[in-house]
CSV table of C-alpha atoms in Angstrom, one decimal:
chain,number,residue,atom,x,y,z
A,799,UNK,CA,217.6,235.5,-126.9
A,800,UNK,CA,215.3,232.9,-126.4
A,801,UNK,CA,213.8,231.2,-129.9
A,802,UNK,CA,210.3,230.4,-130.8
A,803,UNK,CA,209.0,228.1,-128.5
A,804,UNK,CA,206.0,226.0,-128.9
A,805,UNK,CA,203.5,224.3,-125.8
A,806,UNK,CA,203.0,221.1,-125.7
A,807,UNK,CA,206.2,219.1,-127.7
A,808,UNK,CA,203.7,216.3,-128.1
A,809,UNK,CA,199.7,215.7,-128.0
A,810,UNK,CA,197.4,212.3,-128.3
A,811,UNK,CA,193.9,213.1,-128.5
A,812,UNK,CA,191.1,211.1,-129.8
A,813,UNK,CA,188.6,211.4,-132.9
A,814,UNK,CA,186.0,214.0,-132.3
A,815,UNK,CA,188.4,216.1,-129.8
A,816,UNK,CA,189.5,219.5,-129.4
A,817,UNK,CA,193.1,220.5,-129.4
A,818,UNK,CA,194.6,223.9,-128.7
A,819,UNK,CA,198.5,224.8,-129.7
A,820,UNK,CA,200.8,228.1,-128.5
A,821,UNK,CA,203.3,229.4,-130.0
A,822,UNK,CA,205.8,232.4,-128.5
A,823,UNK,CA,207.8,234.3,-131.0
A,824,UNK,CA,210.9,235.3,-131.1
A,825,UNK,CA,211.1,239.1,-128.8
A,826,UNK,CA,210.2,241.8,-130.9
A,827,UNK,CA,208.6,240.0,-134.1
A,828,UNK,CA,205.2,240.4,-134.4
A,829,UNK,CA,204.2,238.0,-137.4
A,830,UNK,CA,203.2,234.6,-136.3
A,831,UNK,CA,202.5,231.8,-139.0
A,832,UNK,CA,201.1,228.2,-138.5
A,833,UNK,CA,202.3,225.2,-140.4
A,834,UNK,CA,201.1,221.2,-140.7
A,835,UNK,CA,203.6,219.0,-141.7
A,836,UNK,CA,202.1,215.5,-142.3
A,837,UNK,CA,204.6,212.9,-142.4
A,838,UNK,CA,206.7,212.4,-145.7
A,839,UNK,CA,205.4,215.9,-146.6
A,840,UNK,CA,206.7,219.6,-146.6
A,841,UNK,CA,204.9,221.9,-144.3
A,842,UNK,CA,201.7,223.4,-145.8
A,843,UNK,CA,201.0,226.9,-144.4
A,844,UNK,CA,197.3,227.6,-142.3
A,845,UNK,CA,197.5,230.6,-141.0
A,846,UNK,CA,199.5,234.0,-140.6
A,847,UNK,CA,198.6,236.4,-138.0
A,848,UNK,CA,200.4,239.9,-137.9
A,849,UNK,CA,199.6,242.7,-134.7
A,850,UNK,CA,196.7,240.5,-134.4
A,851,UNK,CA,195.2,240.2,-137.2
A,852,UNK,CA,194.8,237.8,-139.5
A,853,UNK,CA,196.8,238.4,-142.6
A,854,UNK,CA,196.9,234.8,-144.8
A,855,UNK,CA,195.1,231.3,-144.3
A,856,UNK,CA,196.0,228.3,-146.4
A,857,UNK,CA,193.4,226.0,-147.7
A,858,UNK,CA,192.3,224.5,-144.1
A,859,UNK,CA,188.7,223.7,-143.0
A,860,UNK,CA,186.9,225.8,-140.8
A,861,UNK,CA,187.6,223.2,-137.6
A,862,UNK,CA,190.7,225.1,-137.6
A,863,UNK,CA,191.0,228.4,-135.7
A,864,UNK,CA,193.8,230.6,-134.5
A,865,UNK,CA,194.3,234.2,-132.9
A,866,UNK,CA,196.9,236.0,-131.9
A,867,UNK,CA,197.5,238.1,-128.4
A,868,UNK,CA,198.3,241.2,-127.6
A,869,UNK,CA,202.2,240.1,-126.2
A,870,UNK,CA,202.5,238.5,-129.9
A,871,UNK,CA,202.0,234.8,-128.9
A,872,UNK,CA,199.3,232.9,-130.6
A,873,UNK,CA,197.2,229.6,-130.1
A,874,UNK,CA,196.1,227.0,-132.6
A,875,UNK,CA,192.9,225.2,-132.3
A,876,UNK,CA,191.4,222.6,-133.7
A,877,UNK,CA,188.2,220.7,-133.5
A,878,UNK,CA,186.5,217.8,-134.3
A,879,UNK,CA,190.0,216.2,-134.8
A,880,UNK,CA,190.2,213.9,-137.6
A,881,UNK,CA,192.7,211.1,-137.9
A,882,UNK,CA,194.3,212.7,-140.6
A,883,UNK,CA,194.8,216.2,-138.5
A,884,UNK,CA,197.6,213.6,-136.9
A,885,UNK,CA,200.7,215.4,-137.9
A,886,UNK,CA,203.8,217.9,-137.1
A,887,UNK,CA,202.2,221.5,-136.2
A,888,UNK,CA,205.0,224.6,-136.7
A,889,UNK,CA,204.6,228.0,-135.6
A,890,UNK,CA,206.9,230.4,-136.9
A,891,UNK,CA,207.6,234.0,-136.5
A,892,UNK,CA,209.2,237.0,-138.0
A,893,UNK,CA,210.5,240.7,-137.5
A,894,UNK,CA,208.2,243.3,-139.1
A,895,UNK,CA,210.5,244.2,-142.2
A,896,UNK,CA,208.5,244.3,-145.5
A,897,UNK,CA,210.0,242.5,-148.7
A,898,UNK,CA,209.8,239.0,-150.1
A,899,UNK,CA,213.5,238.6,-148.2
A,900,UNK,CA,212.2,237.8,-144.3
A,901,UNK,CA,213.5,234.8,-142.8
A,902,UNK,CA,210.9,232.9,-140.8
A,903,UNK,CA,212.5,231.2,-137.4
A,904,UNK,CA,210.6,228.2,-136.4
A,905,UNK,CA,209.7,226.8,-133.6
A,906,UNK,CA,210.6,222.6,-132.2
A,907,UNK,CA,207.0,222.1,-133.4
A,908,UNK,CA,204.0,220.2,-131.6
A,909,UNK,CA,203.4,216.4,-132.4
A,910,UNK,CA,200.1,215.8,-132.6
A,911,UNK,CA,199.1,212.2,-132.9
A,912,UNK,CA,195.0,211.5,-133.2
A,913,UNK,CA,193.7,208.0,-132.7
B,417,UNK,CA,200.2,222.6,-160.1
B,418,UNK,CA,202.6,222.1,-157.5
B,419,UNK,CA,204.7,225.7,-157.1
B,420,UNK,CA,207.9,223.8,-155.7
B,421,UNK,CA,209.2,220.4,-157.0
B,422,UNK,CA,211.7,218.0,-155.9
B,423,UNK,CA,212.4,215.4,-157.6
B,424,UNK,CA,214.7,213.7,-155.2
B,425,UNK,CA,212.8,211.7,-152.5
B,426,UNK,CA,216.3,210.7,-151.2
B,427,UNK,CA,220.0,211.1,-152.0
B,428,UNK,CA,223.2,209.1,-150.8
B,429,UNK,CA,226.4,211.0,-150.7
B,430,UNK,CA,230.1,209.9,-149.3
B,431,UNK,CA,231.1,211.8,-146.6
B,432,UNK,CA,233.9,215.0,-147.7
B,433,UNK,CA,232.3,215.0,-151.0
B,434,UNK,CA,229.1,217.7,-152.7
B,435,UNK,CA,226.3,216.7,-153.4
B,436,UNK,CA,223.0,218.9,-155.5
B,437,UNK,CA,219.7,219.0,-154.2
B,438,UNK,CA,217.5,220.0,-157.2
B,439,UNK,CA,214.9,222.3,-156.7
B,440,UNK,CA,212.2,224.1,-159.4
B,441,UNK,CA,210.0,226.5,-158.9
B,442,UNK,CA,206.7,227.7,-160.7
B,443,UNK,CA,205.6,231.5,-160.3
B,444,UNK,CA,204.5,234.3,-162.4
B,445,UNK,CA,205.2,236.7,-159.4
B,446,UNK,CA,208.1,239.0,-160.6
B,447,UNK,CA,209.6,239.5,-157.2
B,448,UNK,CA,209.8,236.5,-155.1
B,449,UNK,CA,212.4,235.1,-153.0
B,450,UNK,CA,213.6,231.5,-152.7
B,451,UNK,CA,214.7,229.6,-149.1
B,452,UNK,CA,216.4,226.3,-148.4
B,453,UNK,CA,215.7,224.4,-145.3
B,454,UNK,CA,216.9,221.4,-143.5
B,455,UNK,CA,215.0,219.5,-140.8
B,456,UNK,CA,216.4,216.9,-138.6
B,457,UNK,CA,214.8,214.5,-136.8
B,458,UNK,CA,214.4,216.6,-133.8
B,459,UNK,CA,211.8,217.9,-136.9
B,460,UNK,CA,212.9,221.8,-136.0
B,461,UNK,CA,213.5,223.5,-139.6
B,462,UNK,CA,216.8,225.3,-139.9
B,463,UNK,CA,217.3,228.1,-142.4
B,464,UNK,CA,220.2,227.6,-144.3
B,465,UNK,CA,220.0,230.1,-147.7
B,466,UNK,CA,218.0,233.0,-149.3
B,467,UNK,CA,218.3,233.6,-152.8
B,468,UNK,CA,216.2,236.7,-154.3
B,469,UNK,CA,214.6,237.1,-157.5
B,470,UNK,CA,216.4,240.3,-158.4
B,471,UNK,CA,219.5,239.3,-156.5
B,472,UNK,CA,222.6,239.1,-159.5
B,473,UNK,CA,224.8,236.9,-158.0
B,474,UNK,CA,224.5,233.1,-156.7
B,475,UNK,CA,223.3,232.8,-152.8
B,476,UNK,CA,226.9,231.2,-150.5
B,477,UNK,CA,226.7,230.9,-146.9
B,478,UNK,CA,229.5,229.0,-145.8
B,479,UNK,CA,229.3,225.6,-147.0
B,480,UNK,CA,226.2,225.5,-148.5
B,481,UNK,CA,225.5,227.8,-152.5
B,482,UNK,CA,222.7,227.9,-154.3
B,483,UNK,CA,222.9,227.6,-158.1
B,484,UNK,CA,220.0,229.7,-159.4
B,485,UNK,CA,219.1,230.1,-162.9
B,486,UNK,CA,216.6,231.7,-163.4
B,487,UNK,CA,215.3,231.1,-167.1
B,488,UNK,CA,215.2,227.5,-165.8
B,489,UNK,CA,213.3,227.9,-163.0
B,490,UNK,CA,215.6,226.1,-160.8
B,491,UNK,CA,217.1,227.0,-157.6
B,492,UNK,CA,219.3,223.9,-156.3
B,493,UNK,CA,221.2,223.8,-153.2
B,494,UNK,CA,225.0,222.5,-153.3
B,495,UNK,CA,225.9,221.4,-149.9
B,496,UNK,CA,230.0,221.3,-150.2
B,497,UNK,CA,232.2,218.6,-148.2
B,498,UNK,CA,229.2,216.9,-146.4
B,499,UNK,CA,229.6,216.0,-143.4
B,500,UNK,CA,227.6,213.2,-140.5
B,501,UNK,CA,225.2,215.9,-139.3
B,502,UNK,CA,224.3,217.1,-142.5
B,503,UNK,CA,222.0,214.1,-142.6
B,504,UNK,CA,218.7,215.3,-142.5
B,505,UNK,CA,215.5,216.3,-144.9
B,506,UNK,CA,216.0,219.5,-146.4
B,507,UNK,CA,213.2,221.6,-148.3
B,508,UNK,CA,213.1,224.0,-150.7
B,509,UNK,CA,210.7,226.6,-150.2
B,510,UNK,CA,209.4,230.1,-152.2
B,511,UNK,CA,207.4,233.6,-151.0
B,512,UNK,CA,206.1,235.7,-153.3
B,513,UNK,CA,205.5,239.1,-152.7
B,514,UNK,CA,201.9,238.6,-153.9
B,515,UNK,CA,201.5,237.3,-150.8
B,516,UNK,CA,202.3,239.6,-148.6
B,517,UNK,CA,200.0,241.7,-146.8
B,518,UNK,CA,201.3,245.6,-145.4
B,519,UNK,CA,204.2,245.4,-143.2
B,520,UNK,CA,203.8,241.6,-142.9
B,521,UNK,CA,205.5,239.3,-145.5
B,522,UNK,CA,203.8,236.1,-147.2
B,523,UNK,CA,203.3,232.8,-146.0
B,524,UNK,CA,206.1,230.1,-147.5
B,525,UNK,CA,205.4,227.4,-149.7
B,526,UNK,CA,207.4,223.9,-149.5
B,527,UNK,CA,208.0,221.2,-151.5
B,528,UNK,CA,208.1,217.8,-150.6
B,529,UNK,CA,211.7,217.6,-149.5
B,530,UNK,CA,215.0,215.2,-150.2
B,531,UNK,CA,216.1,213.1,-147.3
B,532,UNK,CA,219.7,213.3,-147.6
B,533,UNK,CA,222.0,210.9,-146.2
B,534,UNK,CA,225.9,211.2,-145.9
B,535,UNK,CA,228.0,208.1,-145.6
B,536,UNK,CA,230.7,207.5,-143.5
């Protein structure tokens, strides 16, 4: 079975532009969350979206945005990109078993570098 | 306050040998469970353990154990006879079930990560 794959591997965009990330989870899981992971930092979570709805959003600004579809996949998006939005963006997803024990498979991850 | 701490920016260890990556946590969440990580620099993160709050016994998946203690706070990963490709960072991470929501669990929370580095 095919892992959680993320669109594009790697982004430049300028100051002031708009960006939007996918993400496909893993077949059957339904639970998508959204990670940034600034360099020489652990991820910090932004989002989690479960059958579509928004379940959990970190501490984020409003520039940033998600939703997810009805086949499970989701997009990012961000505006009004910042130099410090420059950074690794992970999507992960998970089956739709309850408990603290779920193990969240991650996608490669999306590069995004802002100038 | 920071939830998850590592203290180790980076650790050196001789190839064949063990080495502890140290790892506390700060929570008042009764039920919570506790996740190692290591990321390469392909910068995909790999799942390595699970240790639960209620769970008795010490986490082992093949190589790699965590020693929890609980009173302590602490949750760090022993990686056994290291090896090249063990070379990578690796984070410590935490849910609580505070956090989740229905049939969907909680978001996880990292900490800053130990780059570890095994010698030949």
């Amino acid at each position: 079975d095919a892992g959680v794959t993320q669109s594009p591997t790697h982004l430049i965009k300028t100051r002031g532009q708009h960006v939007t990330l996918r993400c496909s989870p893993i077949s059957g899981h339904k639970s998508v969350s959204w990670y940034q992971q600034v360099l020489g930092q652990g991820p910090q979570f932004i989002f989690q979206y479960y059958e579509k709805e928004e379940r959990g959003r970190g501490n984020f600004p409003d520039r940033f945005s998600a939703r997810q579809f009805p086949n499970y996949s989701s997009e990012l998006n961000v505006n009004a990109l910042l130099l410090g939005d420059s950074a690794l963006y992970l999507c992960a997803s998970s089956s739709p078993l309850a408990g603290v024990y779920n193990e969240q498979f991650f996608g490669p991850g999306t590069r995004l570098t802002v100038l | 306050a920071q939830k998850i701490t590592q203290t180790q920016p980076g650790m050196f260890v001789q190839e064949k040998e063990a080495v502890t990556l140290d790892c506390t946590y700060d929570t008042s969440d009764p039920s919570y469970g506790l996740f190692w990580y290591k990321q390469p620099s392909s910068g995909e993160m790999i799942f390595l353990i699970y240790q639960g709050s209620y769970d008795q016994q010490n986490a082992t998946e093949g190589r790699y154990s965590l020693n929890f203690q609980k009173a302590r706070k602490s949750a760090n990963l022993v990686i056994s006879a290291s090896q090249l490709g063990d070379s990578a960072m690796y984070f410590c991470a935490m849910r609580e079930s505070t956090s989740n929501y229905g049939g969907s669990q909680g978001n996880l929370i990292f900490g800053k990560g130990t780059k570890l580095s095994v010698k030949p």
